[in-house]
Amino acid sequence: MANQINSQLDNVFFALSHPTRRQMLDRLIDSDLSVTDISRGYNNAGPTISKHLRVMESAGLIQRTKRGRVHWVKLNPKPLKGVGDWMGQYKKFWDISLSSLDTYLKKISTKKRK
Amino acid sequence: MANQINSQLDNVFFALSHPTRRQMLDRLIDSDLSVTDISRGYNNAGPTISKHLRVMESAGLIQRTKRGRVHWVKLNPKPLKGVGDWMGQYKKFWDISLSSLDTYLKKISTKKRK
DNA sequence: ACAATACTTAGCCAAATGGCTAATCAAATA
DNA sequence: TATTTGATTAGCCATTTGGCTAAGTATTGT
C-alpha cells in the first residue's frame, strides 16, 4: 500500500532526474508525439531514446499506443499528483504554489465570463 | 545559466528518488537533527547514511553546521521551489482532472449563482 | 517481392549508485 | 591521558544507468 505508492514515487522522481526525460515530458504537454518526433533534437541513438521512454513508462508518466509502425506517446500526468502531494508538506516554506493556483483560477473564471 | 539551474534540478530530483532520503527530509521539517538522530530507525551503516546526506547536500536540500563533534543538519527547502516551478507546467492537468480544482470550481460557481 | 521506415531487443562498456567494513579524525569524558 | 562517541574517508563489491552498435520485428511503399 503505502510502500507501493512510495516506490512509485521513487520511479517518478528518478524519471524526472534526467534533463532529457524532463524535456521530453515538456514537449508532450502540447500534443501527443511519435517516438521519432520525441527524439528530434537529441544526439542520442534510437535505443537510448527507447530506454528513456521505458524509464518514464515504468514511472507511469507516459503511455504508448501503436498505430501501424508508429508508436504514439502520450503524457500521463497522474503520477505527478503524487509529487505534488509530497511537495505539499513543504509548501509552508516556499508557498508560491498557492498563489499560482490562485492566478490560474482567476484566468479560468475570466474565460468563463466571456 | 539555464543549464546550471537544470543540472541543479537533476540533482534535486535525483536526491528525492530514494525513499530513505525523502524520509530524512520529512523528518527535518519539524526540527534540525544531528546525524545520529537522522540515522535512527534505518538498518544502514554510518557511511551509508553519510552518503545519503552528501547526495542531499549537493542537491542543496540540506545544510550542515558542526558544533563540537555533532553535525547538525538543517532542511533547506529552497531547491524545492525549482521543483514546484517545473511542476507548474503540469498543474493544469492534475489540478483539473484529479478532482480538487474541479470540485472547487463547482463550489465557486454555485456560490456565485446564489 | 523487396526495400525503406519506425521502433525495440540484445548485448557491450564505462561510470555512478547504494551498500558494506575498516580505518581515521575530532571532540567529550572517565 | 586514555577511551568512548559522533561522524567522515577510503576502498571494496554488486547492480544500475546511460550511452553505443548490431541485429531483429513489424509495417508501409515501390
Short mmCIF file of C-alpha atoms (C1' of nucleotides) in Angstrom, two decimals:
data_model
loop_
_atom_site.label_atom_id
_atom_site.label_comp_id
_atom_site.label_asym_id
_atom_site.label_seq_id
_atom_site.Cartn_x
_atom_site.Cartn_y
_atom_site.Cartn_z
CA MET A 1 0.00 0.00 0.00
CA ALA A 2 1.98 2.92 1.29
CA ASN A 3 5.06 1.10 0.09
CA GLN A 4 3.65 0.65 -3.37
CA ILE A 5 2.92 4.33 -3.57
CA ASN A 6 6.35 5.08 -2.25
CA SER A 7 8.22 3.02 -4.78
CA GLN A 8 6.10 4.59 -7.48
CA LEU A 9 7.25 7.95 -6.19
CA ASP A 10 10.82 6.67 -6.39
CA ASN A 11 10.33 5.88 -10.06
CA VAL A 12 8.70 9.19 -10.81
CA PHE A 13 11.38 11.26 -9.11
CA PHE A 14 14.05 9.18 -10.75
CA ALA A 15 12.48 9.60 -14.17
CA LEU A 16 12.46 13.36 -13.61
CA SER A 17 16.11 13.44 -12.60
CA HIS A 18 17.37 13.39 -16.18
CA PRO A 19 17.15 16.57 -18.25
CA THR A 20 16.41 14.74 -21.47
CA ARG A 21 13.48 12.98 -19.90
CA ARG A 22 12.11 16.17 -18.39
CA GLN A 23 12.34 17.89 -21.72
CA MET A 24 10.57 15.03 -23.42
CA LEU A 25 7.73 15.34 -20.96
CA ASP A 26 7.62 19.08 -21.54
CA ARG A 27 7.19 18.51 -25.25
CA LEU A 28 4.32 16.15 -24.57
CA ILE A 29 2.33 18.81 -22.79
CA ASP A 30 1.14 20.33 -26.03
CA SER A 31 0.46 17.22 -28.05
CA ASP A 32 1.00 13.51 -28.35
CA LEU A 33 4.13 12.66 -30.29
CA SER A 34 5.61 9.76 -32.16
CA VAL A 35 8.90 8.35 -30.91
CA THR A 36 10.65 9.92 -33.89
CA ASP A 37 9.12 13.28 -33.04
CA ILE A 38 10.26 12.99 -29.48
CA SER A 39 13.81 12.07 -30.36
CA ARG A 40 14.20 15.08 -32.62
CA GLY A 41 16.96 17.41 -31.46
CA TYR A 42 18.88 14.95 -29.33
CA ASN A 43 22.17 13.43 -30.38
CA ASN A 44 21.13 10.12 -28.91
CA ALA A 45 20.87 6.89 -30.80
CA GLY A 46 17.46 5.29 -31.11
CA PRO A 47 17.92 2.71 -28.38
CA THR A 48 18.94 5.40 -25.94
CA ILE A 49 15.70 7.23 -26.59
CA SER A 50 13.88 3.94 -26.18
CA LYS A 51 15.43 3.44 -22.77
CA HIS A 52 14.46 6.92 -21.63
CA LEU A 53 10.93 6.24 -22.72
CA ARG A 54 10.84 2.97 -20.84
CA VAL A 55 12.00 4.71 -17.70
CA MET A 56 9.16 7.18 -17.98
CA GLU A 57 6.71 4.45 -18.87
CA SER A 58 7.52 2.42 -15.78
CA ALA A 59 7.12 5.59 -13.77
CA GLY A 60 3.67 5.83 -15.34
CA LEU A 61 4.43 9.22 -16.82
CA ILE A 62 3.72 8.26 -20.40
CA GLN A 63 1.50 5.82 -22.24
CA ARG A 64 2.05 4.33 -25.68
CA THR A 65 -0.31 3.30 -28.42
CA LYS A 66 0.90 1.56 -31.54
CA ARG A 67 -0.80 2.59 -34.73
CA GLY A 68 0.80 0.96 -37.69
CA ARG A 69 4.53 1.10 -37.23
CA VAL A 70 4.36 4.39 -35.38
CA HIS A 71 4.30 4.38 -31.61
CA TRP A 72 2.39 7.33 -30.29
CA VAL A 73 3.40 8.64 -26.91
CA LYS A 74 1.00 10.46 -24.65
CA LEU A 75 1.68 12.28 -21.42
CA ASN A 76 0.09 10.82 -18.33
CA PRO A 77 0.29 13.49 -15.66
CA LYS A 78 -1.36 11.48 -12.93
CA PRO A 79 1.85 10.36 -11.21
CA LEU A 80 2.82 14.00 -10.87
CA LYS A 81 -0.04 14.32 -8.47
CA GLY A 82 1.98 12.15 -6.11
CA VAL A 83 4.89 14.54 -6.43
CA GLY A 84 2.60 17.44 -5.75
CA ASP A 85 1.18 15.75 -2.70
CA TRP A 86 4.61 15.03 -1.33
CA MET A 87 5.65 18.59 -2.02
CA GLY A 88 2.62 19.78 -0.12
CA GLN A 89 4.41 19.15 3.14
CA TYR A 90 6.93 21.77 2.17
CA LYS A 91 4.56 24.38 0.80
CA LYS A 92 4.67 26.31 4.01
CA PHE A 93 8.29 27.05 3.20
CA TRP A 94 8.15 28.25 -0.37
CA ASP A 95 4.38 28.80 -0.52
CA ILE A 96 4.36 30.19 -4.05
CA SER A 97 2.17 27.39 -5.28
CA LEU A 98 -0.99 28.67 -3.72
CA SER A 99 -0.62 32.00 -5.39
CA SER A 100 0.00 30.42 -8.77
CA LEU A 101 -3.10 28.31 -8.37
CA ASP A 102 -4.90 31.48 -7.49
CA THR A 103 -3.77 33.12 -10.71
CA TYR A 104 -4.87 30.09 -12.63
CA LEU A 105 -8.31 30.16 -11.07
CA LYS A 106 -8.70 33.79 -11.99
CA LYS A 107 -7.77 33.10 -15.60
CA ILE A 108 -10.32 30.30 -15.74
CA SER A 109 -13.14 32.35 -14.37
CA THR A 110 -12.30 35.18 -16.73
CA LYS A 111 -12.58 32.86 -19.71
CA LYS A 112 -15.88 31.56 -18.50
CA ARG A 113 -17.30 35.03 -18.25
CA LYS A 114 -16.87 35.72 -21.96
CA MET B 1 22.65 29.75 -16.58
CA ALA B 2 19.62 27.76 -17.63
CA ASN B 3 21.93 24.77 -17.69
CA GLN B 4 23.10 25.44 -14.18
CA ILE B 5 19.53 25.56 -12.99
CA ASN B 6 18.74 22.46 -14.95
CA SER B 7 21.55 20.38 -13.53
CA GLN B 8 20.56 21.58 -10.09
CA LEU B 9 17.09 20.27 -10.81
CA ASP B 10 18.66 16.99 -11.87
CA ASN B 11 20.33 16.72 -8.50
CA VAL B 12 17.22 17.63 -6.59
CA PHE B 13 15.00 15.14 -8.39
CA PHE B 14 17.65 12.50 -8.04
CA ALA B 15 18.01 13.14 -4.33
CA LEU B 16 14.26 12.75 -3.96
CA SER B 17 14.21 9.46 -5.86
CA HIS B 18 15.31 7.44 -2.84
CA PRO B 19 12.76 6.71 -0.11
CA THR B 20 15.31 6.92 2.69
CA ARG B 21 16.35 10.37 1.57
CA ARG B 22 12.77 11.57 1.24
CA GLN B 23 12.01 10.32 4.71
CA MET B 24 15.06 12.04 6.09
CA LEU B 25 13.88 15.30 4.60
CA ASP B 26 10.43 14.73 6.04
CA ARG B 27 11.94 14.37 9.49
CA LEU B 28 13.80 17.62 9.05
CA ILE B 29 10.61 19.57 8.52
CA ASP B 30 9.90 19.76 12.22
CA SER B 31 13.38 20.36 13.56
CA ASP B 32 17.06 20.30 12.85
CA LEU B 33 18.64 16.97 13.66
CA SER B 34 22.05 15.53 14.36
CA VAL B 35 23.34 12.86 12.02
CA THR B 36 22.75 10.26 14.71
CA ASP B 37 19.17 11.44 15.10
CA ILE B 38 18.60 11.20 11.38
CA SER B 39 20.01 7.72 11.07
CA ARG B 40 17.73 6.37 13.80
CA GLY B 41 15.42 3.67 12.53
CA TYR B 42 17.36 2.68 9.44
CA ASN B 43 19.37 -0.51 9.20
CA ASN B 44 22.08 1.31 7.33
CA ALA B 45 25.67 1.59 8.42
CA GLY B 46 27.02 5.02 9.23
CA PRO B 47 28.82 5.59 5.96
CA THR B 48 25.67 4.80 4.03
CA ILE B 49 23.81 7.49 5.89
CA SER B 50 26.71 9.81 5.25
CA LYS B 51 26.43 9.20 1.53
CA HIS B 52 22.72 9.90 1.52
CA LEU B 53 23.36 13.13 3.31
CA ARG B 54 26.01 14.12 0.81
CA VAL B 55 23.61 13.49 -2.04
CA MET B 56 21.08 15.80 -0.45
CA GLU B 57 23.72 18.33 0.36
CA SER B 58 24.92 18.58 -3.22
CA ALA B 59 21.31 18.98 -4.25
CA GLY B 60 21.22 21.88 -1.81
CA LEU B 61 18.41 20.31 0.16
CA ILE B 62 20.24 20.30 3.47
CA GLN B 63 22.88 22.33 5.22
CA ARG B 64 25.27 21.24 7.95
CA THR B 65 26.78 23.01 10.90
CA LYS B 66 29.37 21.39 13.11
CA ARG B 67 29.05 22.12 16.79
CA GLY B 68 31.51 20.12 18.79
CA ARG B 69 31.60 16.65 17.41
CA VAL B 70 27.93 16.77 16.49
CA HIS B 71 26.98 17.70 12.95
CA TRP B 72 23.61 19.41 12.88
CA VAL B 73 21.56 19.04 9.75
CA LYS B 74 19.02 21.59 8.68
CA LEU B 75 16.46 21.45 5.91
CA ASN B 76 16.92 23.90 3.07
CA PRO B 77 13.66 23.94 1.16
CA LYS B 78 14.75 26.47 -1.46
CA PRO B 79 15.62 23.93 -4.16
CA LEU B 80 12.12 22.56 -3.86
CA LYS B 81 10.94 25.83 -5.32
CA GLY B 82 12.56 24.74 -8.56
CA VAL B 83 10.60 21.53 -8.44
CA GLY B 84 7.42 23.44 -7.79
CA ASP B 85 8.11 25.77 -10.67
CA TRP B 86 8.72 22.90 -13.03
CA MET B 87 5.58 21.19 -11.79
CA GLY B 88 3.65 24.34 -12.50
CA GLN B 89 3.55 23.48 -16.18
CA TYR B 90 1.57 20.38 -15.34
CA LYS B 91 -0.83 21.77 -12.81
CA LYS B 92 -3.47 22.29 -15.41
CA PHE B 93 -3.58 18.53 -15.82
CA TRP B 94 -3.72 17.17 -12.36
CA ASP B 95 -5.43 20.05 -10.67
CA ILE B 96 -8.34 19.79 -13.03
CA SER B 97 -8.54 16.15 -13.90
CA LEU B 98 -7.89 14.97 -10.43
CA SER B 99 -10.87 16.39 -8.74
CA SER B 100 -9.88 19.03 -6.27
CA LEU B 101 -9.91 22.02 -8.56
CA ASP B 102 -12.95 20.76 -10.37
CA THR B 103 -14.85 20.46 -7.17
CA TYR B 104 -13.57 23.82 -6.13
CA LEU B 105 -14.73 25.49 -9.31
CA LYS B 106 -18.15 23.97 -8.95
CA LYS B 107 -18.39 25.19 -5.42
CA ILE B 108 -17.36 28.65 -6.57
CA SER B 109 -19.86 28.89 -9.39
CA THR B 110 -22.60 27.56 -7.16
CA LYS B 111 -21.87 30.26 -4.65
CA LYS B 112 -21.93 32.91 -7.34
CA ARG B 113 -25.31 31.80 -8.56
CA LYS B 114 -26.92 32.39 -5.21
"C1'" DA C 1 8.72 -9.39 -53.70
"C1'" DC C 2 11.85 -6.08 -51.98
"C1'" DA C 3 13.40 -2.04 -49.84
"C1'" DA C 4 12.74 1.55 -46.65
"C1'" DT C 5 10.86 3.23 -42.25
"C1'" DA C 6 9.72 3.08 -37.25
"C1'" DC C 7 10.97 1.06 -33.29
"C1'" DT C 8 12.68 -2.44 -29.99
"C1'" DT C 9 15.92 -6.15 -28.16
"C1'" DA C 10 20.35 -7.98 -27.21
"C1'" DG C 11 24.50 -7.15 -25.62
"C1'" DC C 12 28.58 -4.46 -24.72
"C1'" DC C 13 31.05 -0.76 -21.91
"C1'" DA C 14 32.36 2.93 -18.57
"C1'" DA C 15 30.68 5.36 -14.86
"C1'" DA C 16 27.62 6.04 -10.95
"C1'" DT C 17 24.81 4.17 -7.05
"C1'" DG C 18 23.94 2.06 -2.67
"C1'" DG C 19 25.51 -0.93 0.37
"C1'" DC C 20 29.33 -2.71 3.41
"C1'" DT C 21 33.84 -2.90 6.67
"C1'" DA C 22 38.00 -0.97 8.29
"C1'" DA C 23 40.46 2.97 9.33
"C1'" DT C 24 40.67 7.77 10.57
"C1'" DC C 25 39.64 12.33 12.67
"C1'" DA C 26 37.87 15.27 16.25
"C1'" DA C 27 35.68 16.20 20.49
"C1'" DA C 28 33.99 14.81 25.06
"C1'" DT C 29 34.51 12.16 29.11
"C1'" DA C 30 36.35 8.89 32.68
"C1'" DT D 1 45.97 10.59 29.47
"C1'" DA D 2 43.26 7.04 27.58
"C1'" DT D 3 38.88 5.83 25.90
"C1'" DT D 4 34.47 6.38 24.13
"C1'" DT D 5 31.43 8.84 21.00
"C1'" DG D 6 29.99 11.24 16.54
"C1'" DA D 7 30.87 11.31 12.15
"C1'" DT D 8 33.68 11.03 7.82
"C1'" DT D 9 37.03 8.95 4.34
"C1'" DA D 10 38.97 5.08 1.84
"C1'" DG D 11 38.12 1.36 -0.61
"C1'" DC D 12 35.68 -2.77 -1.92
"C1'" DC D 13 31.58 -5.04 -4.28
"C1'" DA D 14 27.24 -5.98 -6.97
"C1'" DT D 15 23.87 -3.66 -9.56
"C1'" DT D 16 22.03 0.05 -12.27
"C1'" DT D 17 22.44 3.72 -15.53
"C1'" DG D 18 23.13 5.89 -19.91
"C1'" DG D 19 25.35 5.54 -23.85
"C1'" DC D 20 26.61 2.82 -28.07
"C1'" DT D 21 26.31 -0.73 -32.31
"C1'" DA D 22 24.30 -4.60 -34.48
"C1'" DA D 23 20.51 -7.28 -35.23
"C1'" DG D 24 15.57 -8.21 -35.25
"C1'" DT D 25 10.34 -7.18 -35.84
"C1'" DA D 26 6.65 -5.00 -37.92
"C1'" DT D 27 4.56 -2.10 -41.09
"C1'" DT D 28 4.49 0.75 -45.29
"C1'" DG D 29 5.85 1.90 -50.01
"C1'" DT D 30 7.77 0.85 -54.65
#
